[in-house]
Short mmCIF file of C-alpha atoms in Angstrom, two decimals:
data_model
loop_
_atom_site.label_atom_id
_atom_site.label_comp_id
_atom_site.label_asym_id
_atom_site.label_seq_id
_atom_site.Cartn_x
_atom_site.Cartn_y
_atom_site.Cartn_z
CA MET A 1 89.02 95.09 134.26
CA ALA A 2 88.31 97.18 131.34
CA MET A 3 86.44 95.70 128.25
CA ALA A 4 84.87 96.53 124.94
CA LEU A 5 81.69 96.71 122.82
CA PRO A 6 80.85 93.36 121.29
CA SER A 7 82.66 92.71 117.98
CA SER A 8 82.43 89.56 115.82
CA LEU A 9 85.81 87.68 115.34
CA PHE A 10 85.76 88.38 111.56
CA SER A 11 83.99 91.75 111.62
CA PHE A 12 87.41 93.69 112.15
CA ALA A 13 89.11 92.32 108.85
CA ALA A 14 88.98 95.95 107.73
CA ARG A 15 90.78 97.13 110.66
CA VAL A 16 93.89 94.76 109.63
CA ILE A 17 96.54 96.95 107.68
CA GLY A 18 98.26 94.89 104.98
CA LEU A 19 101.08 95.77 102.73
CA ARG A 20 102.20 94.91 99.21
CA GLN A 21 104.76 92.41 100.33
CA THR A 22 102.34 90.23 102.38
CA ASN A 23 101.66 86.72 100.92
CA GLY A 24 98.06 85.66 100.35
CA THR A 25 96.29 88.87 99.52
CA ARG A 26 93.98 90.56 96.83
CA TRP A 27 93.84 94.04 95.60
CA LEU A 28 91.04 96.53 95.45
CA HIS A 29 91.40 100.11 94.03
CA GLY A 30 91.47 102.98 96.64
CA ALA A 31 89.60 106.04 96.88
CA LYS A 32 90.86 109.47 95.71
CA GLY A 33 92.97 111.44 98.22
CA THR A 34 92.26 114.91 99.78
CA LEU A 35 94.41 117.50 98.03
CA PHE A 36 94.69 121.35 97.89
CA SER A 37 93.36 123.42 94.98
CA VAL A 38 95.02 126.23 93.44
CA ARG A 39 92.28 129.04 93.08
CA GLY A 40 92.77 132.14 90.77
CA ALA A 41 90.16 134.78 89.66
CA GLY A 42 87.61 134.76 86.83
CA GLU A 43 87.64 132.23 84.22
CA THR A 44 91.35 131.34 84.72
CA ALA A 45 90.61 130.26 88.18
CA LEU A 46 87.82 127.89 87.00
CA GLN A 47 89.96 126.40 84.36
CA SER A 48 92.62 125.87 86.86
CA ASP A 49 90.16 124.17 89.36
CA GLN A 50 88.99 121.81 86.72
CA GLN A 51 92.48 121.04 85.46
CA LEU A 52 93.52 120.31 89.17
CA SER A 53 90.43 118.03 89.56
CA ASN A 54 91.25 116.09 86.47
CA PHE A 55 94.76 115.87 87.65
CA GLU A 56 94.03 114.49 90.98
CA ASP A 57 91.58 112.11 89.29
CA GLU A 58 94.45 110.73 87.16
CA ASP A 59 97.38 110.96 88.90
CA LEU A 60 97.14 111.41 92.66
CA SER A 61 94.79 108.81 93.44
CA THR A 62 95.76 106.64 96.60
CA PRO A 63 97.60 103.44 96.08
CA ASP A 64 96.00 100.18 95.94
CA ILE A 65 94.56 98.97 99.47
CA GLU A 66 94.97 95.39 100.44
CA VAL A 67 92.17 93.31 101.99
CA ASP A 68 93.97 90.93 104.23
CA ASP A 69 93.53 87.14 103.39
CA THR A 70 95.86 85.57 105.95
CA LEU A 71 92.78 83.47 107.32
CA GLU A 72 92.93 81.47 103.97
CA HIS A 73 96.55 80.32 104.94
CA LYS A 74 96.32 76.97 107.03
CA ASP A 75 99.40 78.00 109.14
CA PHE A 76 100.22 81.67 108.50
CA PHE A 77 101.98 82.12 111.77
CA GLY A 78 103.82 78.81 111.92
CA VAL A 79 102.13 77.91 115.20
CA ARG A 80 101.21 74.31 114.14
CA LYS A 81 105.01 73.47 114.78
CA LEU A 82 104.84 74.55 118.38
CA CYS A 83 103.13 71.62 119.65
CA THR A 84 103.39 67.76 118.98
CA PRO A 85 101.70 64.57 120.47
CA SER A 86 104.90 63.77 122.10
CA LEU A 87 105.26 67.34 123.69
CA LEU A 88 101.56 66.92 125.05
CA PHE A 89 102.48 63.23 126.29
CA GLN A 90 105.57 64.88 128.20
CA HIS A 91 103.25 67.33 129.99
CA LYS A 92 100.40 64.74 130.85
CA VAL A 93 97.74 66.27 128.67
CA HIS A 94 96.46 62.81 127.92
CA PHE A 95 95.21 62.18 131.60
CA GLY A 96 91.58 62.60 131.90
CA HIS A 97 89.26 62.15 135.21
CA LYS A 98 87.97 58.92 136.31
CA ALA A 99 85.68 56.79 134.00
CA THR A 100 82.61 57.15 136.14
CA SER A 101 82.58 61.20 135.54
CA LEU A 102 82.97 61.02 131.84
CA ASP A 103 80.58 63.16 129.99
CA PRO A 104 79.06 61.27 126.98
CA ARG A 105 79.73 64.21 124.71
CA MET A 106 83.48 63.82 125.26
CA ARG A 107 83.66 60.28 124.09
CA GLN A 108 84.60 61.36 120.60
CA PHE A 109 88.03 62.52 122.10
CA VAL A 110 88.85 59.39 124.23
CA TYR A 111 91.45 56.99 123.17
CA GLY A 112 90.67 54.52 125.89
CA ILE A 113 90.34 53.98 129.69
CA ARG A 114 93.36 52.77 131.94
CA SER A 115 93.16 52.06 135.42
CA ASN A 116 89.53 53.29 135.70
CA HIS A 117 91.11 56.78 134.31
CA VAL A 118 90.09 58.33 130.95
CA ILE A 119 92.92 58.76 128.22
CA PHE A 120 92.67 61.15 125.56
CA ASP A 121 93.78 60.72 122.04
CA LEU A 122 96.51 62.89 121.70
CA ASP A 123 96.42 63.18 117.79
CA ILE A 124 93.00 64.78 118.34
CA SER A 125 94.23 66.99 121.13
CA ASN A 126 97.12 68.07 119.19
CA PHE A 127 94.94 68.97 116.06
CA HIS A 128 92.39 71.01 118.20
CA LEU A 129 95.38 72.87 120.13
CA GLN A 130 96.81 73.93 116.71
CA GLU A 131 93.69 75.30 115.48
CA ALA A 132 93.28 77.21 118.67
CA LEU A 133 96.73 78.82 118.68
CA ASN A 134 96.07 79.85 114.95
CA ILE A 135 93.07 81.60 115.72
CA ALA A 136 94.46 83.27 118.78
CA ALA A 137 97.55 84.48 116.63
CA HIS A 138 94.95 85.90 114.08
CA VAL A 139 93.03 87.87 116.62
CA ALA A 140 96.30 89.40 117.85
CA LEU A 141 96.97 90.31 114.42
CA ARG A 142 93.59 92.10 114.19
CA ASP A 143 94.34 94.09 117.49
CA GLY A 144 91.67 92.07 119.34
CA ILE A 145 91.33 91.94 122.85
CA ILE A 146 91.95 88.73 124.51
CA LEU A 147 90.76 87.73 127.82
CA PHE A 148 92.06 84.90 129.95
CA VAL A 149 89.60 83.39 132.33
CA ALA A 150 90.07 80.49 134.82
CA ARG A 151 89.18 79.54 138.14
CA LEU A 152 92.26 77.58 139.21
CA PRO A 153 93.95 78.99 142.72
CA HIS A 154 97.02 77.13 142.35
CA CYS A 155 97.50 78.67 138.83
CA ALA A 156 96.30 82.02 139.15
CA ASN A 157 99.56 83.87 139.37
CA LEU A 158 100.76 81.90 136.09
CA ILE A 159 97.56 83.06 134.27
CA GLU A 160 97.76 86.53 135.24
CA GLN A 161 101.55 86.70 134.41
CA THR A 162 100.78 84.97 131.04
CA ALA A 163 98.21 87.66 130.13
CA LYS A 164 100.50 90.57 131.36
CA ASP A 165 103.51 89.18 129.32
CA CYS A 166 101.12 89.27 126.08
CA GLY A 167 99.81 92.57 126.96
CA GLU A 168 96.32 91.22 127.47
CA TYR A 169 93.77 90.64 130.21
CA ALA A 170 93.08 88.02 132.83
CA HIS A 171 90.28 87.30 135.30
CA VAL A 172 91.16 84.43 137.70
CA ARG A 173 88.87 85.51 140.66
CA GLN A 174 85.40 84.64 141.45
CA TRP A 175 83.27 85.43 138.39
CA LYS A 176 80.34 88.04 138.94
CA MET A 177 77.23 87.09 137.13
CA GLY A 178 76.79 89.62 134.37
CA CYS A 179 80.18 90.70 133.72
CA LEU A 180 79.89 90.29 130.16
CA THR A 181 76.13 90.29 129.36
CA ASP A 182 75.23 93.05 131.89
CA ILE A 183 78.58 95.06 132.00
CA SER A 184 76.95 98.50 132.43
CA LYS A 185 76.14 97.34 135.96
CA TYR A 186 79.72 97.07 136.78
CA GLN A 187 81.23 99.73 134.29
CA LYS A 188 80.07 103.31 134.45
CA MET A 189 81.63 104.07 131.24
CA GLU A 190 81.32 102.75 127.67
CA CYS A 191 83.97 99.75 127.35
CA ARG A 192 84.89 97.11 125.05
CA LEU A 193 84.05 93.30 125.29
CA PRO A 194 86.86 90.94 124.56
CA ASP A 195 87.24 89.62 121.09
CA LEU A 196 88.40 86.19 122.41
CA VAL A 197 88.07 84.39 125.63
CA ILE A 198 90.46 81.76 126.39
CA LEU A 199 89.95 79.17 129.39
CA PRO A 200 92.90 76.88 130.51
CA SER A 201 90.10 75.33 132.54
CA THR A 202 86.28 75.49 131.67
CA VAL A 203 85.26 74.32 135.33
CA SER A 204 84.40 76.83 137.96
CA GLU A 205 85.28 76.38 141.69
CA PHE A 206 82.06 74.67 142.37
CA GLY A 207 82.73 71.71 139.76
CA SER A 208 80.10 73.25 137.22
CA GLU A 209 80.73 74.96 134.03
CA HIS A 210 82.18 78.36 134.26
CA PRO A 211 79.58 81.01 133.75
CA VAL A 212 81.82 82.97 131.44
CA VAL A 213 81.12 80.17 128.78
CA ALA A 214 77.57 80.74 128.54
CA GLU A 215 77.99 84.73 128.73
CA ALA A 216 80.32 84.62 125.90
CA ALA A 217 78.14 82.40 124.00
CA LYS A 218 74.98 84.76 124.25
CA LEU A 219 77.16 87.83 123.06
CA ASN A 220 78.70 85.59 120.05
CA ILE A 221 82.28 86.12 121.44
CA PRO A 222 84.50 83.14 120.48
CA THR A 223 86.03 81.04 123.20
CA ILE A 224 88.95 78.70 123.42
CA GLY A 225 88.62 76.14 126.28
CA ILE A 226 90.51 73.24 127.55
CA VAL A 227 87.87 70.80 128.21
CA ASP A 228 88.70 67.52 130.49
CA SER A 229 86.68 64.21 130.42
CA ASN A 230 83.92 65.67 132.73
CA CYS A 231 83.25 68.93 130.70
CA ASN A 232 80.83 69.90 128.13
CA PRO A 233 82.57 70.91 124.89
CA ASN A 234 79.38 72.01 122.98
CA MET A 235 79.34 75.50 124.14
CA ILE A 236 82.99 76.02 123.53
CA THR A 237 83.80 77.66 119.93
CA TYR A 238 87.38 75.91 119.90
CA PRO A 239 87.59 73.09 122.46
CA VAL A 240 90.77 71.36 123.11
CA PRO A 241 90.37 67.88 124.93
CA GLY A 242 92.95 67.51 127.72
CA ASN A 243 93.88 67.65 131.13
CA ASP A 244 92.92 70.87 132.63
CA ASP A 245 93.97 70.84 136.41
CA THR A 246 97.69 69.77 136.32
CA LEU A 247 100.12 72.63 136.95
CA THR A 248 102.53 71.37 134.11
CA THR A 249 99.70 71.24 131.67
CA ILE A 250 98.44 74.74 132.55
CA GLN A 251 102.32 75.81 132.19
CA LEU A 252 102.45 74.34 128.63
CA TYR A 253 99.05 75.87 127.60
CA CYS A 254 100.01 79.27 128.80
CA SER A 255 103.47 79.17 127.15
CA LEU A 256 101.89 78.13 123.77
CA PHE A 257 99.05 80.67 123.80
CA LYS A 258 101.77 83.41 124.70
CA GLU A 259 103.83 82.33 121.74
CA ALA A 260 100.98 82.36 119.29
CA ILE A 261 99.62 85.75 120.56
CA LEU A 262 103.28 87.43 120.41
CA ARG A 263 103.71 86.21 116.98
CA GLY A 264 100.39 87.65 115.70
CA LYS A 265 101.45 91.10 117.44
CA ALA A 266 104.83 91.07 115.94
CA GLU A 267 103.47 90.51 112.48
CA ARG A 268 100.97 93.41 113.10
CA ALA A 269 103.83 95.75 114.33
CA ASN A 270 105.74 94.78 110.99
CA ARG A 271 102.87 95.89 108.88
CA LEU A 272 102.22 98.81 110.55
CA LYS A 273 105.98 99.95 110.21
CA LEU A 274 106.03 99.33 106.75
CA LEU A 275 102.84 101.10 105.96
CA GLU A 276 104.10 104.19 107.76
CA GLU A 277 107.13 104.23 105.53
CA GLU A 278 105.02 103.43 102.37
CA LEU A 279 102.45 106.33 103.14
CA SER A 280 105.15 108.90 103.91
CA LYS A 281 106.85 108.13 100.64
CA ASP A 282 103.47 108.45 98.77
CA GLN A 283 102.73 111.87 100.53
CA GLU A 284 105.92 113.28 99.50
CA THR A 285 105.39 112.23 95.81
CA ARG A 286 101.89 113.77 95.95
CA LEU A 287 103.08 117.05 97.34
CA SER A 288 105.79 117.32 94.81
CA LYS A 289 103.57 116.58 92.00
CA LEU A 290 100.91 119.09 93.15
CA LYS A 291 103.42 121.85 93.57
CA SER A 292 104.64 121.47 90.27
CA MET A 293 101.22 121.47 88.72
CA SER A 294 100.34 124.54 90.59
CA LEU A 295 103.29 126.28 89.35
CA LYS A 296 102.38 125.59 85.58
CA LEU A 297 98.73 126.65 86.09
CA ASN A 298 100.02 130.03 87.73
CA LYS A 299 102.19 130.93 84.77
#
């Protein structure tokens, strides 16, 4: 499993390539481009270089560069429309474990108890799931590495296929301690750590919290986790209260995160395409201006 050097969720904003048509952006003036200089002999050459230098400063500076501000939008990718409380109810997200196993830190997400089983408030679950989908799309837009982690044998193939469809990574086998915090022990080369970890279930095969939660927290890697009534949500960056062990609910989570990630990547691909077109046009304009200026100076 290839991974990367640690990076903060918002540290790679400079990697995002925005275009002039993008909504919600601010403008900054770019630096001067690198151009050829025309050299002659004696004083004429010095004057030509000076004139070309002034020409570059005035006319051939690079176009304005955008700094991406899509994080300021409440729903830039439209992922909040993907899930509703009724959809979560149909997929049995509201079912928790028995009331006797309720973690006190999960009481804020509980609607009530029926037949000695915890029932989640789906309005709260829906809000947190929308937030998680939104942040997953933003990470995909910024070309971040997303790692799906779970220890659910009955859903292992589903989670792996979801990661494959998204062009991301998955780890559904037994977790070896230090896979993130001591990665040099398992990888002989320099590699990248994930920018986001998604856990369809935060429970390991032993019934305790999955080790990746603590390792990601130590490295400041944001996590999205489905937390059931017997889980601790405090170590998860974006906790989503809900059922975490039923096949229908896992299918719902996988389909929603897959759609959010693909939307983020589609937006990135569109921006790259438009940027290439714009850069090619600017390059042609600069070369034509430089050639005309060179001919004038040589006369």
